[in-house]
mmCIF file of C-alpha atoms in Angstrom:
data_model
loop_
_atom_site.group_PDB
_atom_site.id
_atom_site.type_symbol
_atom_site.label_atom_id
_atom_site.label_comp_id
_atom_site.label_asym_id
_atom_site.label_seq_id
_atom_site.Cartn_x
_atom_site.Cartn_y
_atom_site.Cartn_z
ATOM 1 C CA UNK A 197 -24.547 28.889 11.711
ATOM 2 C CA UNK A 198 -22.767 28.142 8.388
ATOM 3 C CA UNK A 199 -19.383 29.706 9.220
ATOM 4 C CA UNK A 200 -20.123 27.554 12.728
ATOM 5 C CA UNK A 201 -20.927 24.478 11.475
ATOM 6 C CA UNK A 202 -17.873 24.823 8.635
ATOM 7 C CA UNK A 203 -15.505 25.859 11.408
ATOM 8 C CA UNK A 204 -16.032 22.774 13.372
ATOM 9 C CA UNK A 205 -15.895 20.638 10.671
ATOM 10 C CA UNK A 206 -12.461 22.241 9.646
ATOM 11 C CA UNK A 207 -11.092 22.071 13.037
ATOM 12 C CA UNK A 208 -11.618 18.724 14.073
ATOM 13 C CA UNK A 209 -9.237 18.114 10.222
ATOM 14 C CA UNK A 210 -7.195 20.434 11.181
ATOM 15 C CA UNK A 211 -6.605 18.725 14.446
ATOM 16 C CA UNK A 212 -6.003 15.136 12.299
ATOM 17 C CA UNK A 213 -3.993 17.048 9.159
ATOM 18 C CA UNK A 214 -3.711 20.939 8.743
ATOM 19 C CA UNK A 215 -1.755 20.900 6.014
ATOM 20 C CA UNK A 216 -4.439 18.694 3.741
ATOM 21 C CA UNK A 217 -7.165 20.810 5.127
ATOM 22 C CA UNK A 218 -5.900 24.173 3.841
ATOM 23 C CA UNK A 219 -5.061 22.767 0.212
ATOM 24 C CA UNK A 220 -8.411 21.460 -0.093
ATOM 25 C CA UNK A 221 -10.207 24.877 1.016
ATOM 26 C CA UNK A 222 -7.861 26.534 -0.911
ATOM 27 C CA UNK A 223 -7.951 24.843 -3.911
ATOM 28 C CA UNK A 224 -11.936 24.969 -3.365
ATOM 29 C CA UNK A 225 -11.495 28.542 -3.339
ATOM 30 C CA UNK A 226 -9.390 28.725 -6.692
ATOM 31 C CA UNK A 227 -11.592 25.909 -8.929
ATOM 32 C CA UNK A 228 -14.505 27.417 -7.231
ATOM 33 C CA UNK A 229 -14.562 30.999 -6.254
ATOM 34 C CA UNK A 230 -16.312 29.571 -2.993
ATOM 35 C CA UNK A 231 -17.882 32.647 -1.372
ATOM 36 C CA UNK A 232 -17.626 30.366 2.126
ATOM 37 C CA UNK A 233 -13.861 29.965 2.153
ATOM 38 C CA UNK A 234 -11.405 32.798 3.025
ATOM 39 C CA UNK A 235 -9.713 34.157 -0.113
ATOM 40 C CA UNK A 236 -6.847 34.488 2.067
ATOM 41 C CA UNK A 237 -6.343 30.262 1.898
ATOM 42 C CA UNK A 238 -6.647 30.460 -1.942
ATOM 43 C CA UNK A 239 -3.044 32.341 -2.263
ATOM 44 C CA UNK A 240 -0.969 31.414 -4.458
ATOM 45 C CA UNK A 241 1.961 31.374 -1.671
ATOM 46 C CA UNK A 242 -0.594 29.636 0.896
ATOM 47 C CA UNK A 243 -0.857 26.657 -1.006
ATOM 48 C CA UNK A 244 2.711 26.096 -1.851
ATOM 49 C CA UNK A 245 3.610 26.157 1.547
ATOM 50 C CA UNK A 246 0.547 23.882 2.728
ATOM 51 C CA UNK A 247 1.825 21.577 -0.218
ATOM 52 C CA UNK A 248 5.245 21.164 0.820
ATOM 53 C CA UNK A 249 4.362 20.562 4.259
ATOM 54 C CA UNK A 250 1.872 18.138 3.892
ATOM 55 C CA UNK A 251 4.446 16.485 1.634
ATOM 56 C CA UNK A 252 6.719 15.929 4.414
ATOM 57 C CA UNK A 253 3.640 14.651 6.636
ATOM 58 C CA UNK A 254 2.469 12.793 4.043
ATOM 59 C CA UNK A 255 5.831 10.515 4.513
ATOM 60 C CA UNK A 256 6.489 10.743 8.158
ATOM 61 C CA UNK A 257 3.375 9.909 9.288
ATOM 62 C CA UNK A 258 3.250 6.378 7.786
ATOM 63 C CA UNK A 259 6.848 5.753 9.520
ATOM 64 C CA UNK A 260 6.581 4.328 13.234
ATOM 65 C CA UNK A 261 7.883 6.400 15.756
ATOM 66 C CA UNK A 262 8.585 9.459 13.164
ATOM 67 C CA UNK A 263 4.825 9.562 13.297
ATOM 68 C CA UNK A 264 4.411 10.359 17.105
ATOM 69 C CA UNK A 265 7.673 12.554 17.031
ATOM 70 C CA UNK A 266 5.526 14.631 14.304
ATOM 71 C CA UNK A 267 2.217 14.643 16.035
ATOM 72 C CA UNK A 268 4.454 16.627 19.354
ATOM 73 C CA UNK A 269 5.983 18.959 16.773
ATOM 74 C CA UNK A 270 2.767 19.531 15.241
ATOM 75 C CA UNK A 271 0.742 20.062 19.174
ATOM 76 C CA UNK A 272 0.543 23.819 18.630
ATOM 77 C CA UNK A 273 0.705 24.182 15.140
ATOM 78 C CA UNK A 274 -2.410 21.759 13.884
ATOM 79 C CA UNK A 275 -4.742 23.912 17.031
ATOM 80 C CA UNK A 276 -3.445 26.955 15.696
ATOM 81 C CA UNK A 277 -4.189 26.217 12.449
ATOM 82 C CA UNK A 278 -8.002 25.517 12.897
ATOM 83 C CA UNK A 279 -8.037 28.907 15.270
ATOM 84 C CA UNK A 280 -7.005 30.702 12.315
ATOM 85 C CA UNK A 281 -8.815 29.013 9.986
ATOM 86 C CA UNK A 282 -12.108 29.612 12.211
ATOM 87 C CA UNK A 283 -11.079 33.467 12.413
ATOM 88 C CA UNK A 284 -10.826 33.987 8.681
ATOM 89 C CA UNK A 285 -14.251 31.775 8.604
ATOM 90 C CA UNK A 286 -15.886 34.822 10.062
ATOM 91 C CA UNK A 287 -15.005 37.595 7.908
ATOM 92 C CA UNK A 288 -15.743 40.756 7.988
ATOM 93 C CA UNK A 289 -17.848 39.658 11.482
ATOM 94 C CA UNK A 290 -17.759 41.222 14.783
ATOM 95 C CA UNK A 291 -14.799 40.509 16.907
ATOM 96 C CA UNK A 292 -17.169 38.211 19.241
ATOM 97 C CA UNK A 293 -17.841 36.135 16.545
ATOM 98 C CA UNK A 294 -14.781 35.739 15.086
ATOM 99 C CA UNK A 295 -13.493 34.625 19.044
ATOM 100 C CA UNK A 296 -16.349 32.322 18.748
ATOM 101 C CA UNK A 297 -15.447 30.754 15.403
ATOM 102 C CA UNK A 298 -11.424 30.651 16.050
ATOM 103 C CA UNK A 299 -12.385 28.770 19.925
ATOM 104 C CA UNK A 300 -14.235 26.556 18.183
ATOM 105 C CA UNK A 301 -11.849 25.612 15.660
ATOM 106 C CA UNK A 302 -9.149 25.643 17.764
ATOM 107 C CA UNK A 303 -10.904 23.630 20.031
ATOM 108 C CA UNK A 304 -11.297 21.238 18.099
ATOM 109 C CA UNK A 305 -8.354 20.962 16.054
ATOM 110 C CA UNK A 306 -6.813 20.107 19.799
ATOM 111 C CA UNK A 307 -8.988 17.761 20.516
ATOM 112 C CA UNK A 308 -8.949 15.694 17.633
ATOM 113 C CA UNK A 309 -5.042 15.949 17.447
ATOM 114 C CA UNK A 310 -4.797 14.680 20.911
ATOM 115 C CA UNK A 311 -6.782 11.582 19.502
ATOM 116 C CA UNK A 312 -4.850 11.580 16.740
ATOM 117 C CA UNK A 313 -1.669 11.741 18.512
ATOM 118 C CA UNK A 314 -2.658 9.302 21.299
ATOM 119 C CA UNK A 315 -4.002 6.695 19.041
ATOM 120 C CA UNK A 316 -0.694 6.762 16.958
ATOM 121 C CA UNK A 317 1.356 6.023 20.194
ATOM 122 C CA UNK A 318 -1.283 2.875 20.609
ATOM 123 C CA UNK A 319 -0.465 1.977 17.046
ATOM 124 C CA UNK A 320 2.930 2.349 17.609
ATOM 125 C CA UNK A 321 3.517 -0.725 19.974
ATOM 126 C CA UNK A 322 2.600 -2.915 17.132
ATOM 127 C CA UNK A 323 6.053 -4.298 15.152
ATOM 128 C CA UNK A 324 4.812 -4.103 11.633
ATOM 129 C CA UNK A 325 4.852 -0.936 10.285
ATOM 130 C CA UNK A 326 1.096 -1.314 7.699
ATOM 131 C CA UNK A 327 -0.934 -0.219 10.713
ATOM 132 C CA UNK A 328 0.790 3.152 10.120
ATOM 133 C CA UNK A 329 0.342 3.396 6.594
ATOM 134 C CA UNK A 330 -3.223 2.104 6.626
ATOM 135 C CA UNK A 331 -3.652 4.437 9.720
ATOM 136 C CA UNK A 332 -2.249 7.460 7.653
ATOM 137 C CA UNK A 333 -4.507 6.675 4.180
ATOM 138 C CA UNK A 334 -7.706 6.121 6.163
ATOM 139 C CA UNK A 335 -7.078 9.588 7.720
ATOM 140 C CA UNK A 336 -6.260 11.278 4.994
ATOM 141 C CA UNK A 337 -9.426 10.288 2.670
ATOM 142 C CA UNK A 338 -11.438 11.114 6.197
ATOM 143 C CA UNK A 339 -9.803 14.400 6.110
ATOM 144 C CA UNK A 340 -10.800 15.007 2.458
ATOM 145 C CA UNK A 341 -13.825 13.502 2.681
ATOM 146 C CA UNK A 342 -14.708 15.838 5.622
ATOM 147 C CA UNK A 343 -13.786 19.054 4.448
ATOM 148 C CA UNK A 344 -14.659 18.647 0.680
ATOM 149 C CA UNK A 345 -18.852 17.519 1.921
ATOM 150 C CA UNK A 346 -17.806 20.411 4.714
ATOM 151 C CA UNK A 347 -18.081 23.283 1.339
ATOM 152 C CA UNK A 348 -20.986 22.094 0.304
ATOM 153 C CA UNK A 349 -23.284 20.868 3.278
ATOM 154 C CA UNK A 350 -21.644 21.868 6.040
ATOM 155 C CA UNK A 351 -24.089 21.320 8.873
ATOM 156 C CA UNK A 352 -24.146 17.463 8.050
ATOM 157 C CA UNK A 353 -20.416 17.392 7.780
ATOM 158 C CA UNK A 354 -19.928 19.101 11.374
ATOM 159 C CA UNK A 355 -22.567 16.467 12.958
ATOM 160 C CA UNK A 356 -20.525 14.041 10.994
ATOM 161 C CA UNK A 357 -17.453 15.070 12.693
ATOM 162 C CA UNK A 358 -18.618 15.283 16.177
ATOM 163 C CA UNK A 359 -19.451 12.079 15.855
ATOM 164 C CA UNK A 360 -15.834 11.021 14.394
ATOM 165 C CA UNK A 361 -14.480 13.051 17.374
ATOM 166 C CA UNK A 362 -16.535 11.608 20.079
ATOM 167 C CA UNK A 363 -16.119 8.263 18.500
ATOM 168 C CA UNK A 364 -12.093 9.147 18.830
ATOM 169 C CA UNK A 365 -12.284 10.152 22.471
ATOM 170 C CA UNK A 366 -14.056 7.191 23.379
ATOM 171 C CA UNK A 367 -11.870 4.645 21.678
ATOM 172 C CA UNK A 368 -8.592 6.845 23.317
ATOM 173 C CA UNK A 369 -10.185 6.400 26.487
ATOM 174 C CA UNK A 370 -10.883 2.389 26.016
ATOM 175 C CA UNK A 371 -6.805 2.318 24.584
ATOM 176 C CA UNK A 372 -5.682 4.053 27.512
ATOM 177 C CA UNK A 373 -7.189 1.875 30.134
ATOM 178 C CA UNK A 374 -6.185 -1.051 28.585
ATOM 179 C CA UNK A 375 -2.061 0.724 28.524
ATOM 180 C CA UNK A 376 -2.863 0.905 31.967
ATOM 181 C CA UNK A 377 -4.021 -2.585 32.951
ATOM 182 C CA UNK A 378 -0.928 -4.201 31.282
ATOM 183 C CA UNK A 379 1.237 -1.471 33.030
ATOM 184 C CA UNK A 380 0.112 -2.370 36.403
ATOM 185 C CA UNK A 381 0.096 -5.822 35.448
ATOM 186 C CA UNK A 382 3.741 -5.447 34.266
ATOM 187 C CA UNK A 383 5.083 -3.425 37.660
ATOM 188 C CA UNK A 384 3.349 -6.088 39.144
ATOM 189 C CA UNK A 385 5.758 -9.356 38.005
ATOM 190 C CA UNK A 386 8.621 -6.767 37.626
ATOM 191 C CA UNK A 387 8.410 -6.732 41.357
ATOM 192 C CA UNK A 388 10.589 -7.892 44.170
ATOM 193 C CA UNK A 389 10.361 -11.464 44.595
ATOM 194 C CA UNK A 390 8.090 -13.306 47.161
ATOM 195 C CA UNK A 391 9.106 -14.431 50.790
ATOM 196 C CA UNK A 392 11.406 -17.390 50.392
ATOM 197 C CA UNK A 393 11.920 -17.116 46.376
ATOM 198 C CA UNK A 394 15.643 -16.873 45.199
ATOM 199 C CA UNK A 395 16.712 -16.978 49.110
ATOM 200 C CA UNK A 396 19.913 -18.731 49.945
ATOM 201 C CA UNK A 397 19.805 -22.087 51.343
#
């Protein structure tokens, strides 16, 4: 229920930033000697890679439109990510549970990075560019927030992250409807003109 509970947690961050997530298990791993986290994200070779890429994220994700065009690069990579991460969670475990752990982490990661991704595009119609900086900070401490309480209590951080998640979906559900009010609304006086309107005399 641990490895479960820590697996969730990871893969809904994973789904908002994969990069952040395995620098702060890793690092965990190296300050720590965490028995709970994979050696494997502790490496030496892990972590600089993890470092430079969230480096790169770290700066296109605050940049409209760069943001979105990073979120569809990042589609199968921030899933795969939590899969994996979920997989190693499970150790030396039986190959059901380690199918379990990587679904669930996977899972997640997709879900959350379709919220992610979807509430970036919503952000995106906006002409100043703070919402995506302040958009890009908040997740980012929620990320390390998450994962950090995730090492340490991680039943309370996965009930704290389905609620982040299902609080996500909902709000990407409310954004979407209202995309698709003003859509209509905009076919609708895009339309042809009425009987009589802009007719020849």
């Amino acid at each position: 229920m641990e490895s479960l509970a820590l697996a969730f947690s990871s893969g809904w961050a994973s789904g908002v930033n994969a990069y952040l997530v395995v620098l702060v298990l890793g690092i965990a791993d190296r300050v720590g000697g965490l028995a709970q986290v994979p050696d494997a994200l502790g490496r030496w070779d892990v972590l600089g890679v993890a470092a430079l890429l969230y480096s790169m994220e770290f700066v296109a994700d605050k940049v409209p439109y760069l943001d979105s065009t990073w979120d569809a690069i990042s589609t199968a990579i921030r899933p795969t990510v939590g899969a994996v991460i979920g997989v190693l969670l499970s150790g030396d475990a039986r190959t059901l549970d380690q199918a379990v752990l990587g679904t669930v982490g996977g899972g997640t990661a997709l879900l959350s990075h379709l919220t992610k991704a979807g509430g970036r595009l919503a952000i995106n119609s906006s002409p100043e560019p703070v919402s995506n900086v302040l958009a890009s900070i908040t997740e980012d401490v929620a990320v390390l927030a998450v994962v950090w309480f995730a090492i340490e209590h991680p039943r309370a951080a996965a009930a704290i992250s389905a609620v982040l998640l299902a609080g996500g979906l909902v709000v990407l559900y409310l954004v979407a409807r209202l995309v698709r009010r003003g859509w209509r609304r905009w076919a609708s006086r895009s339309g042809p003109p009425a009987d009589g309107v802009g007719a020849a005399p």
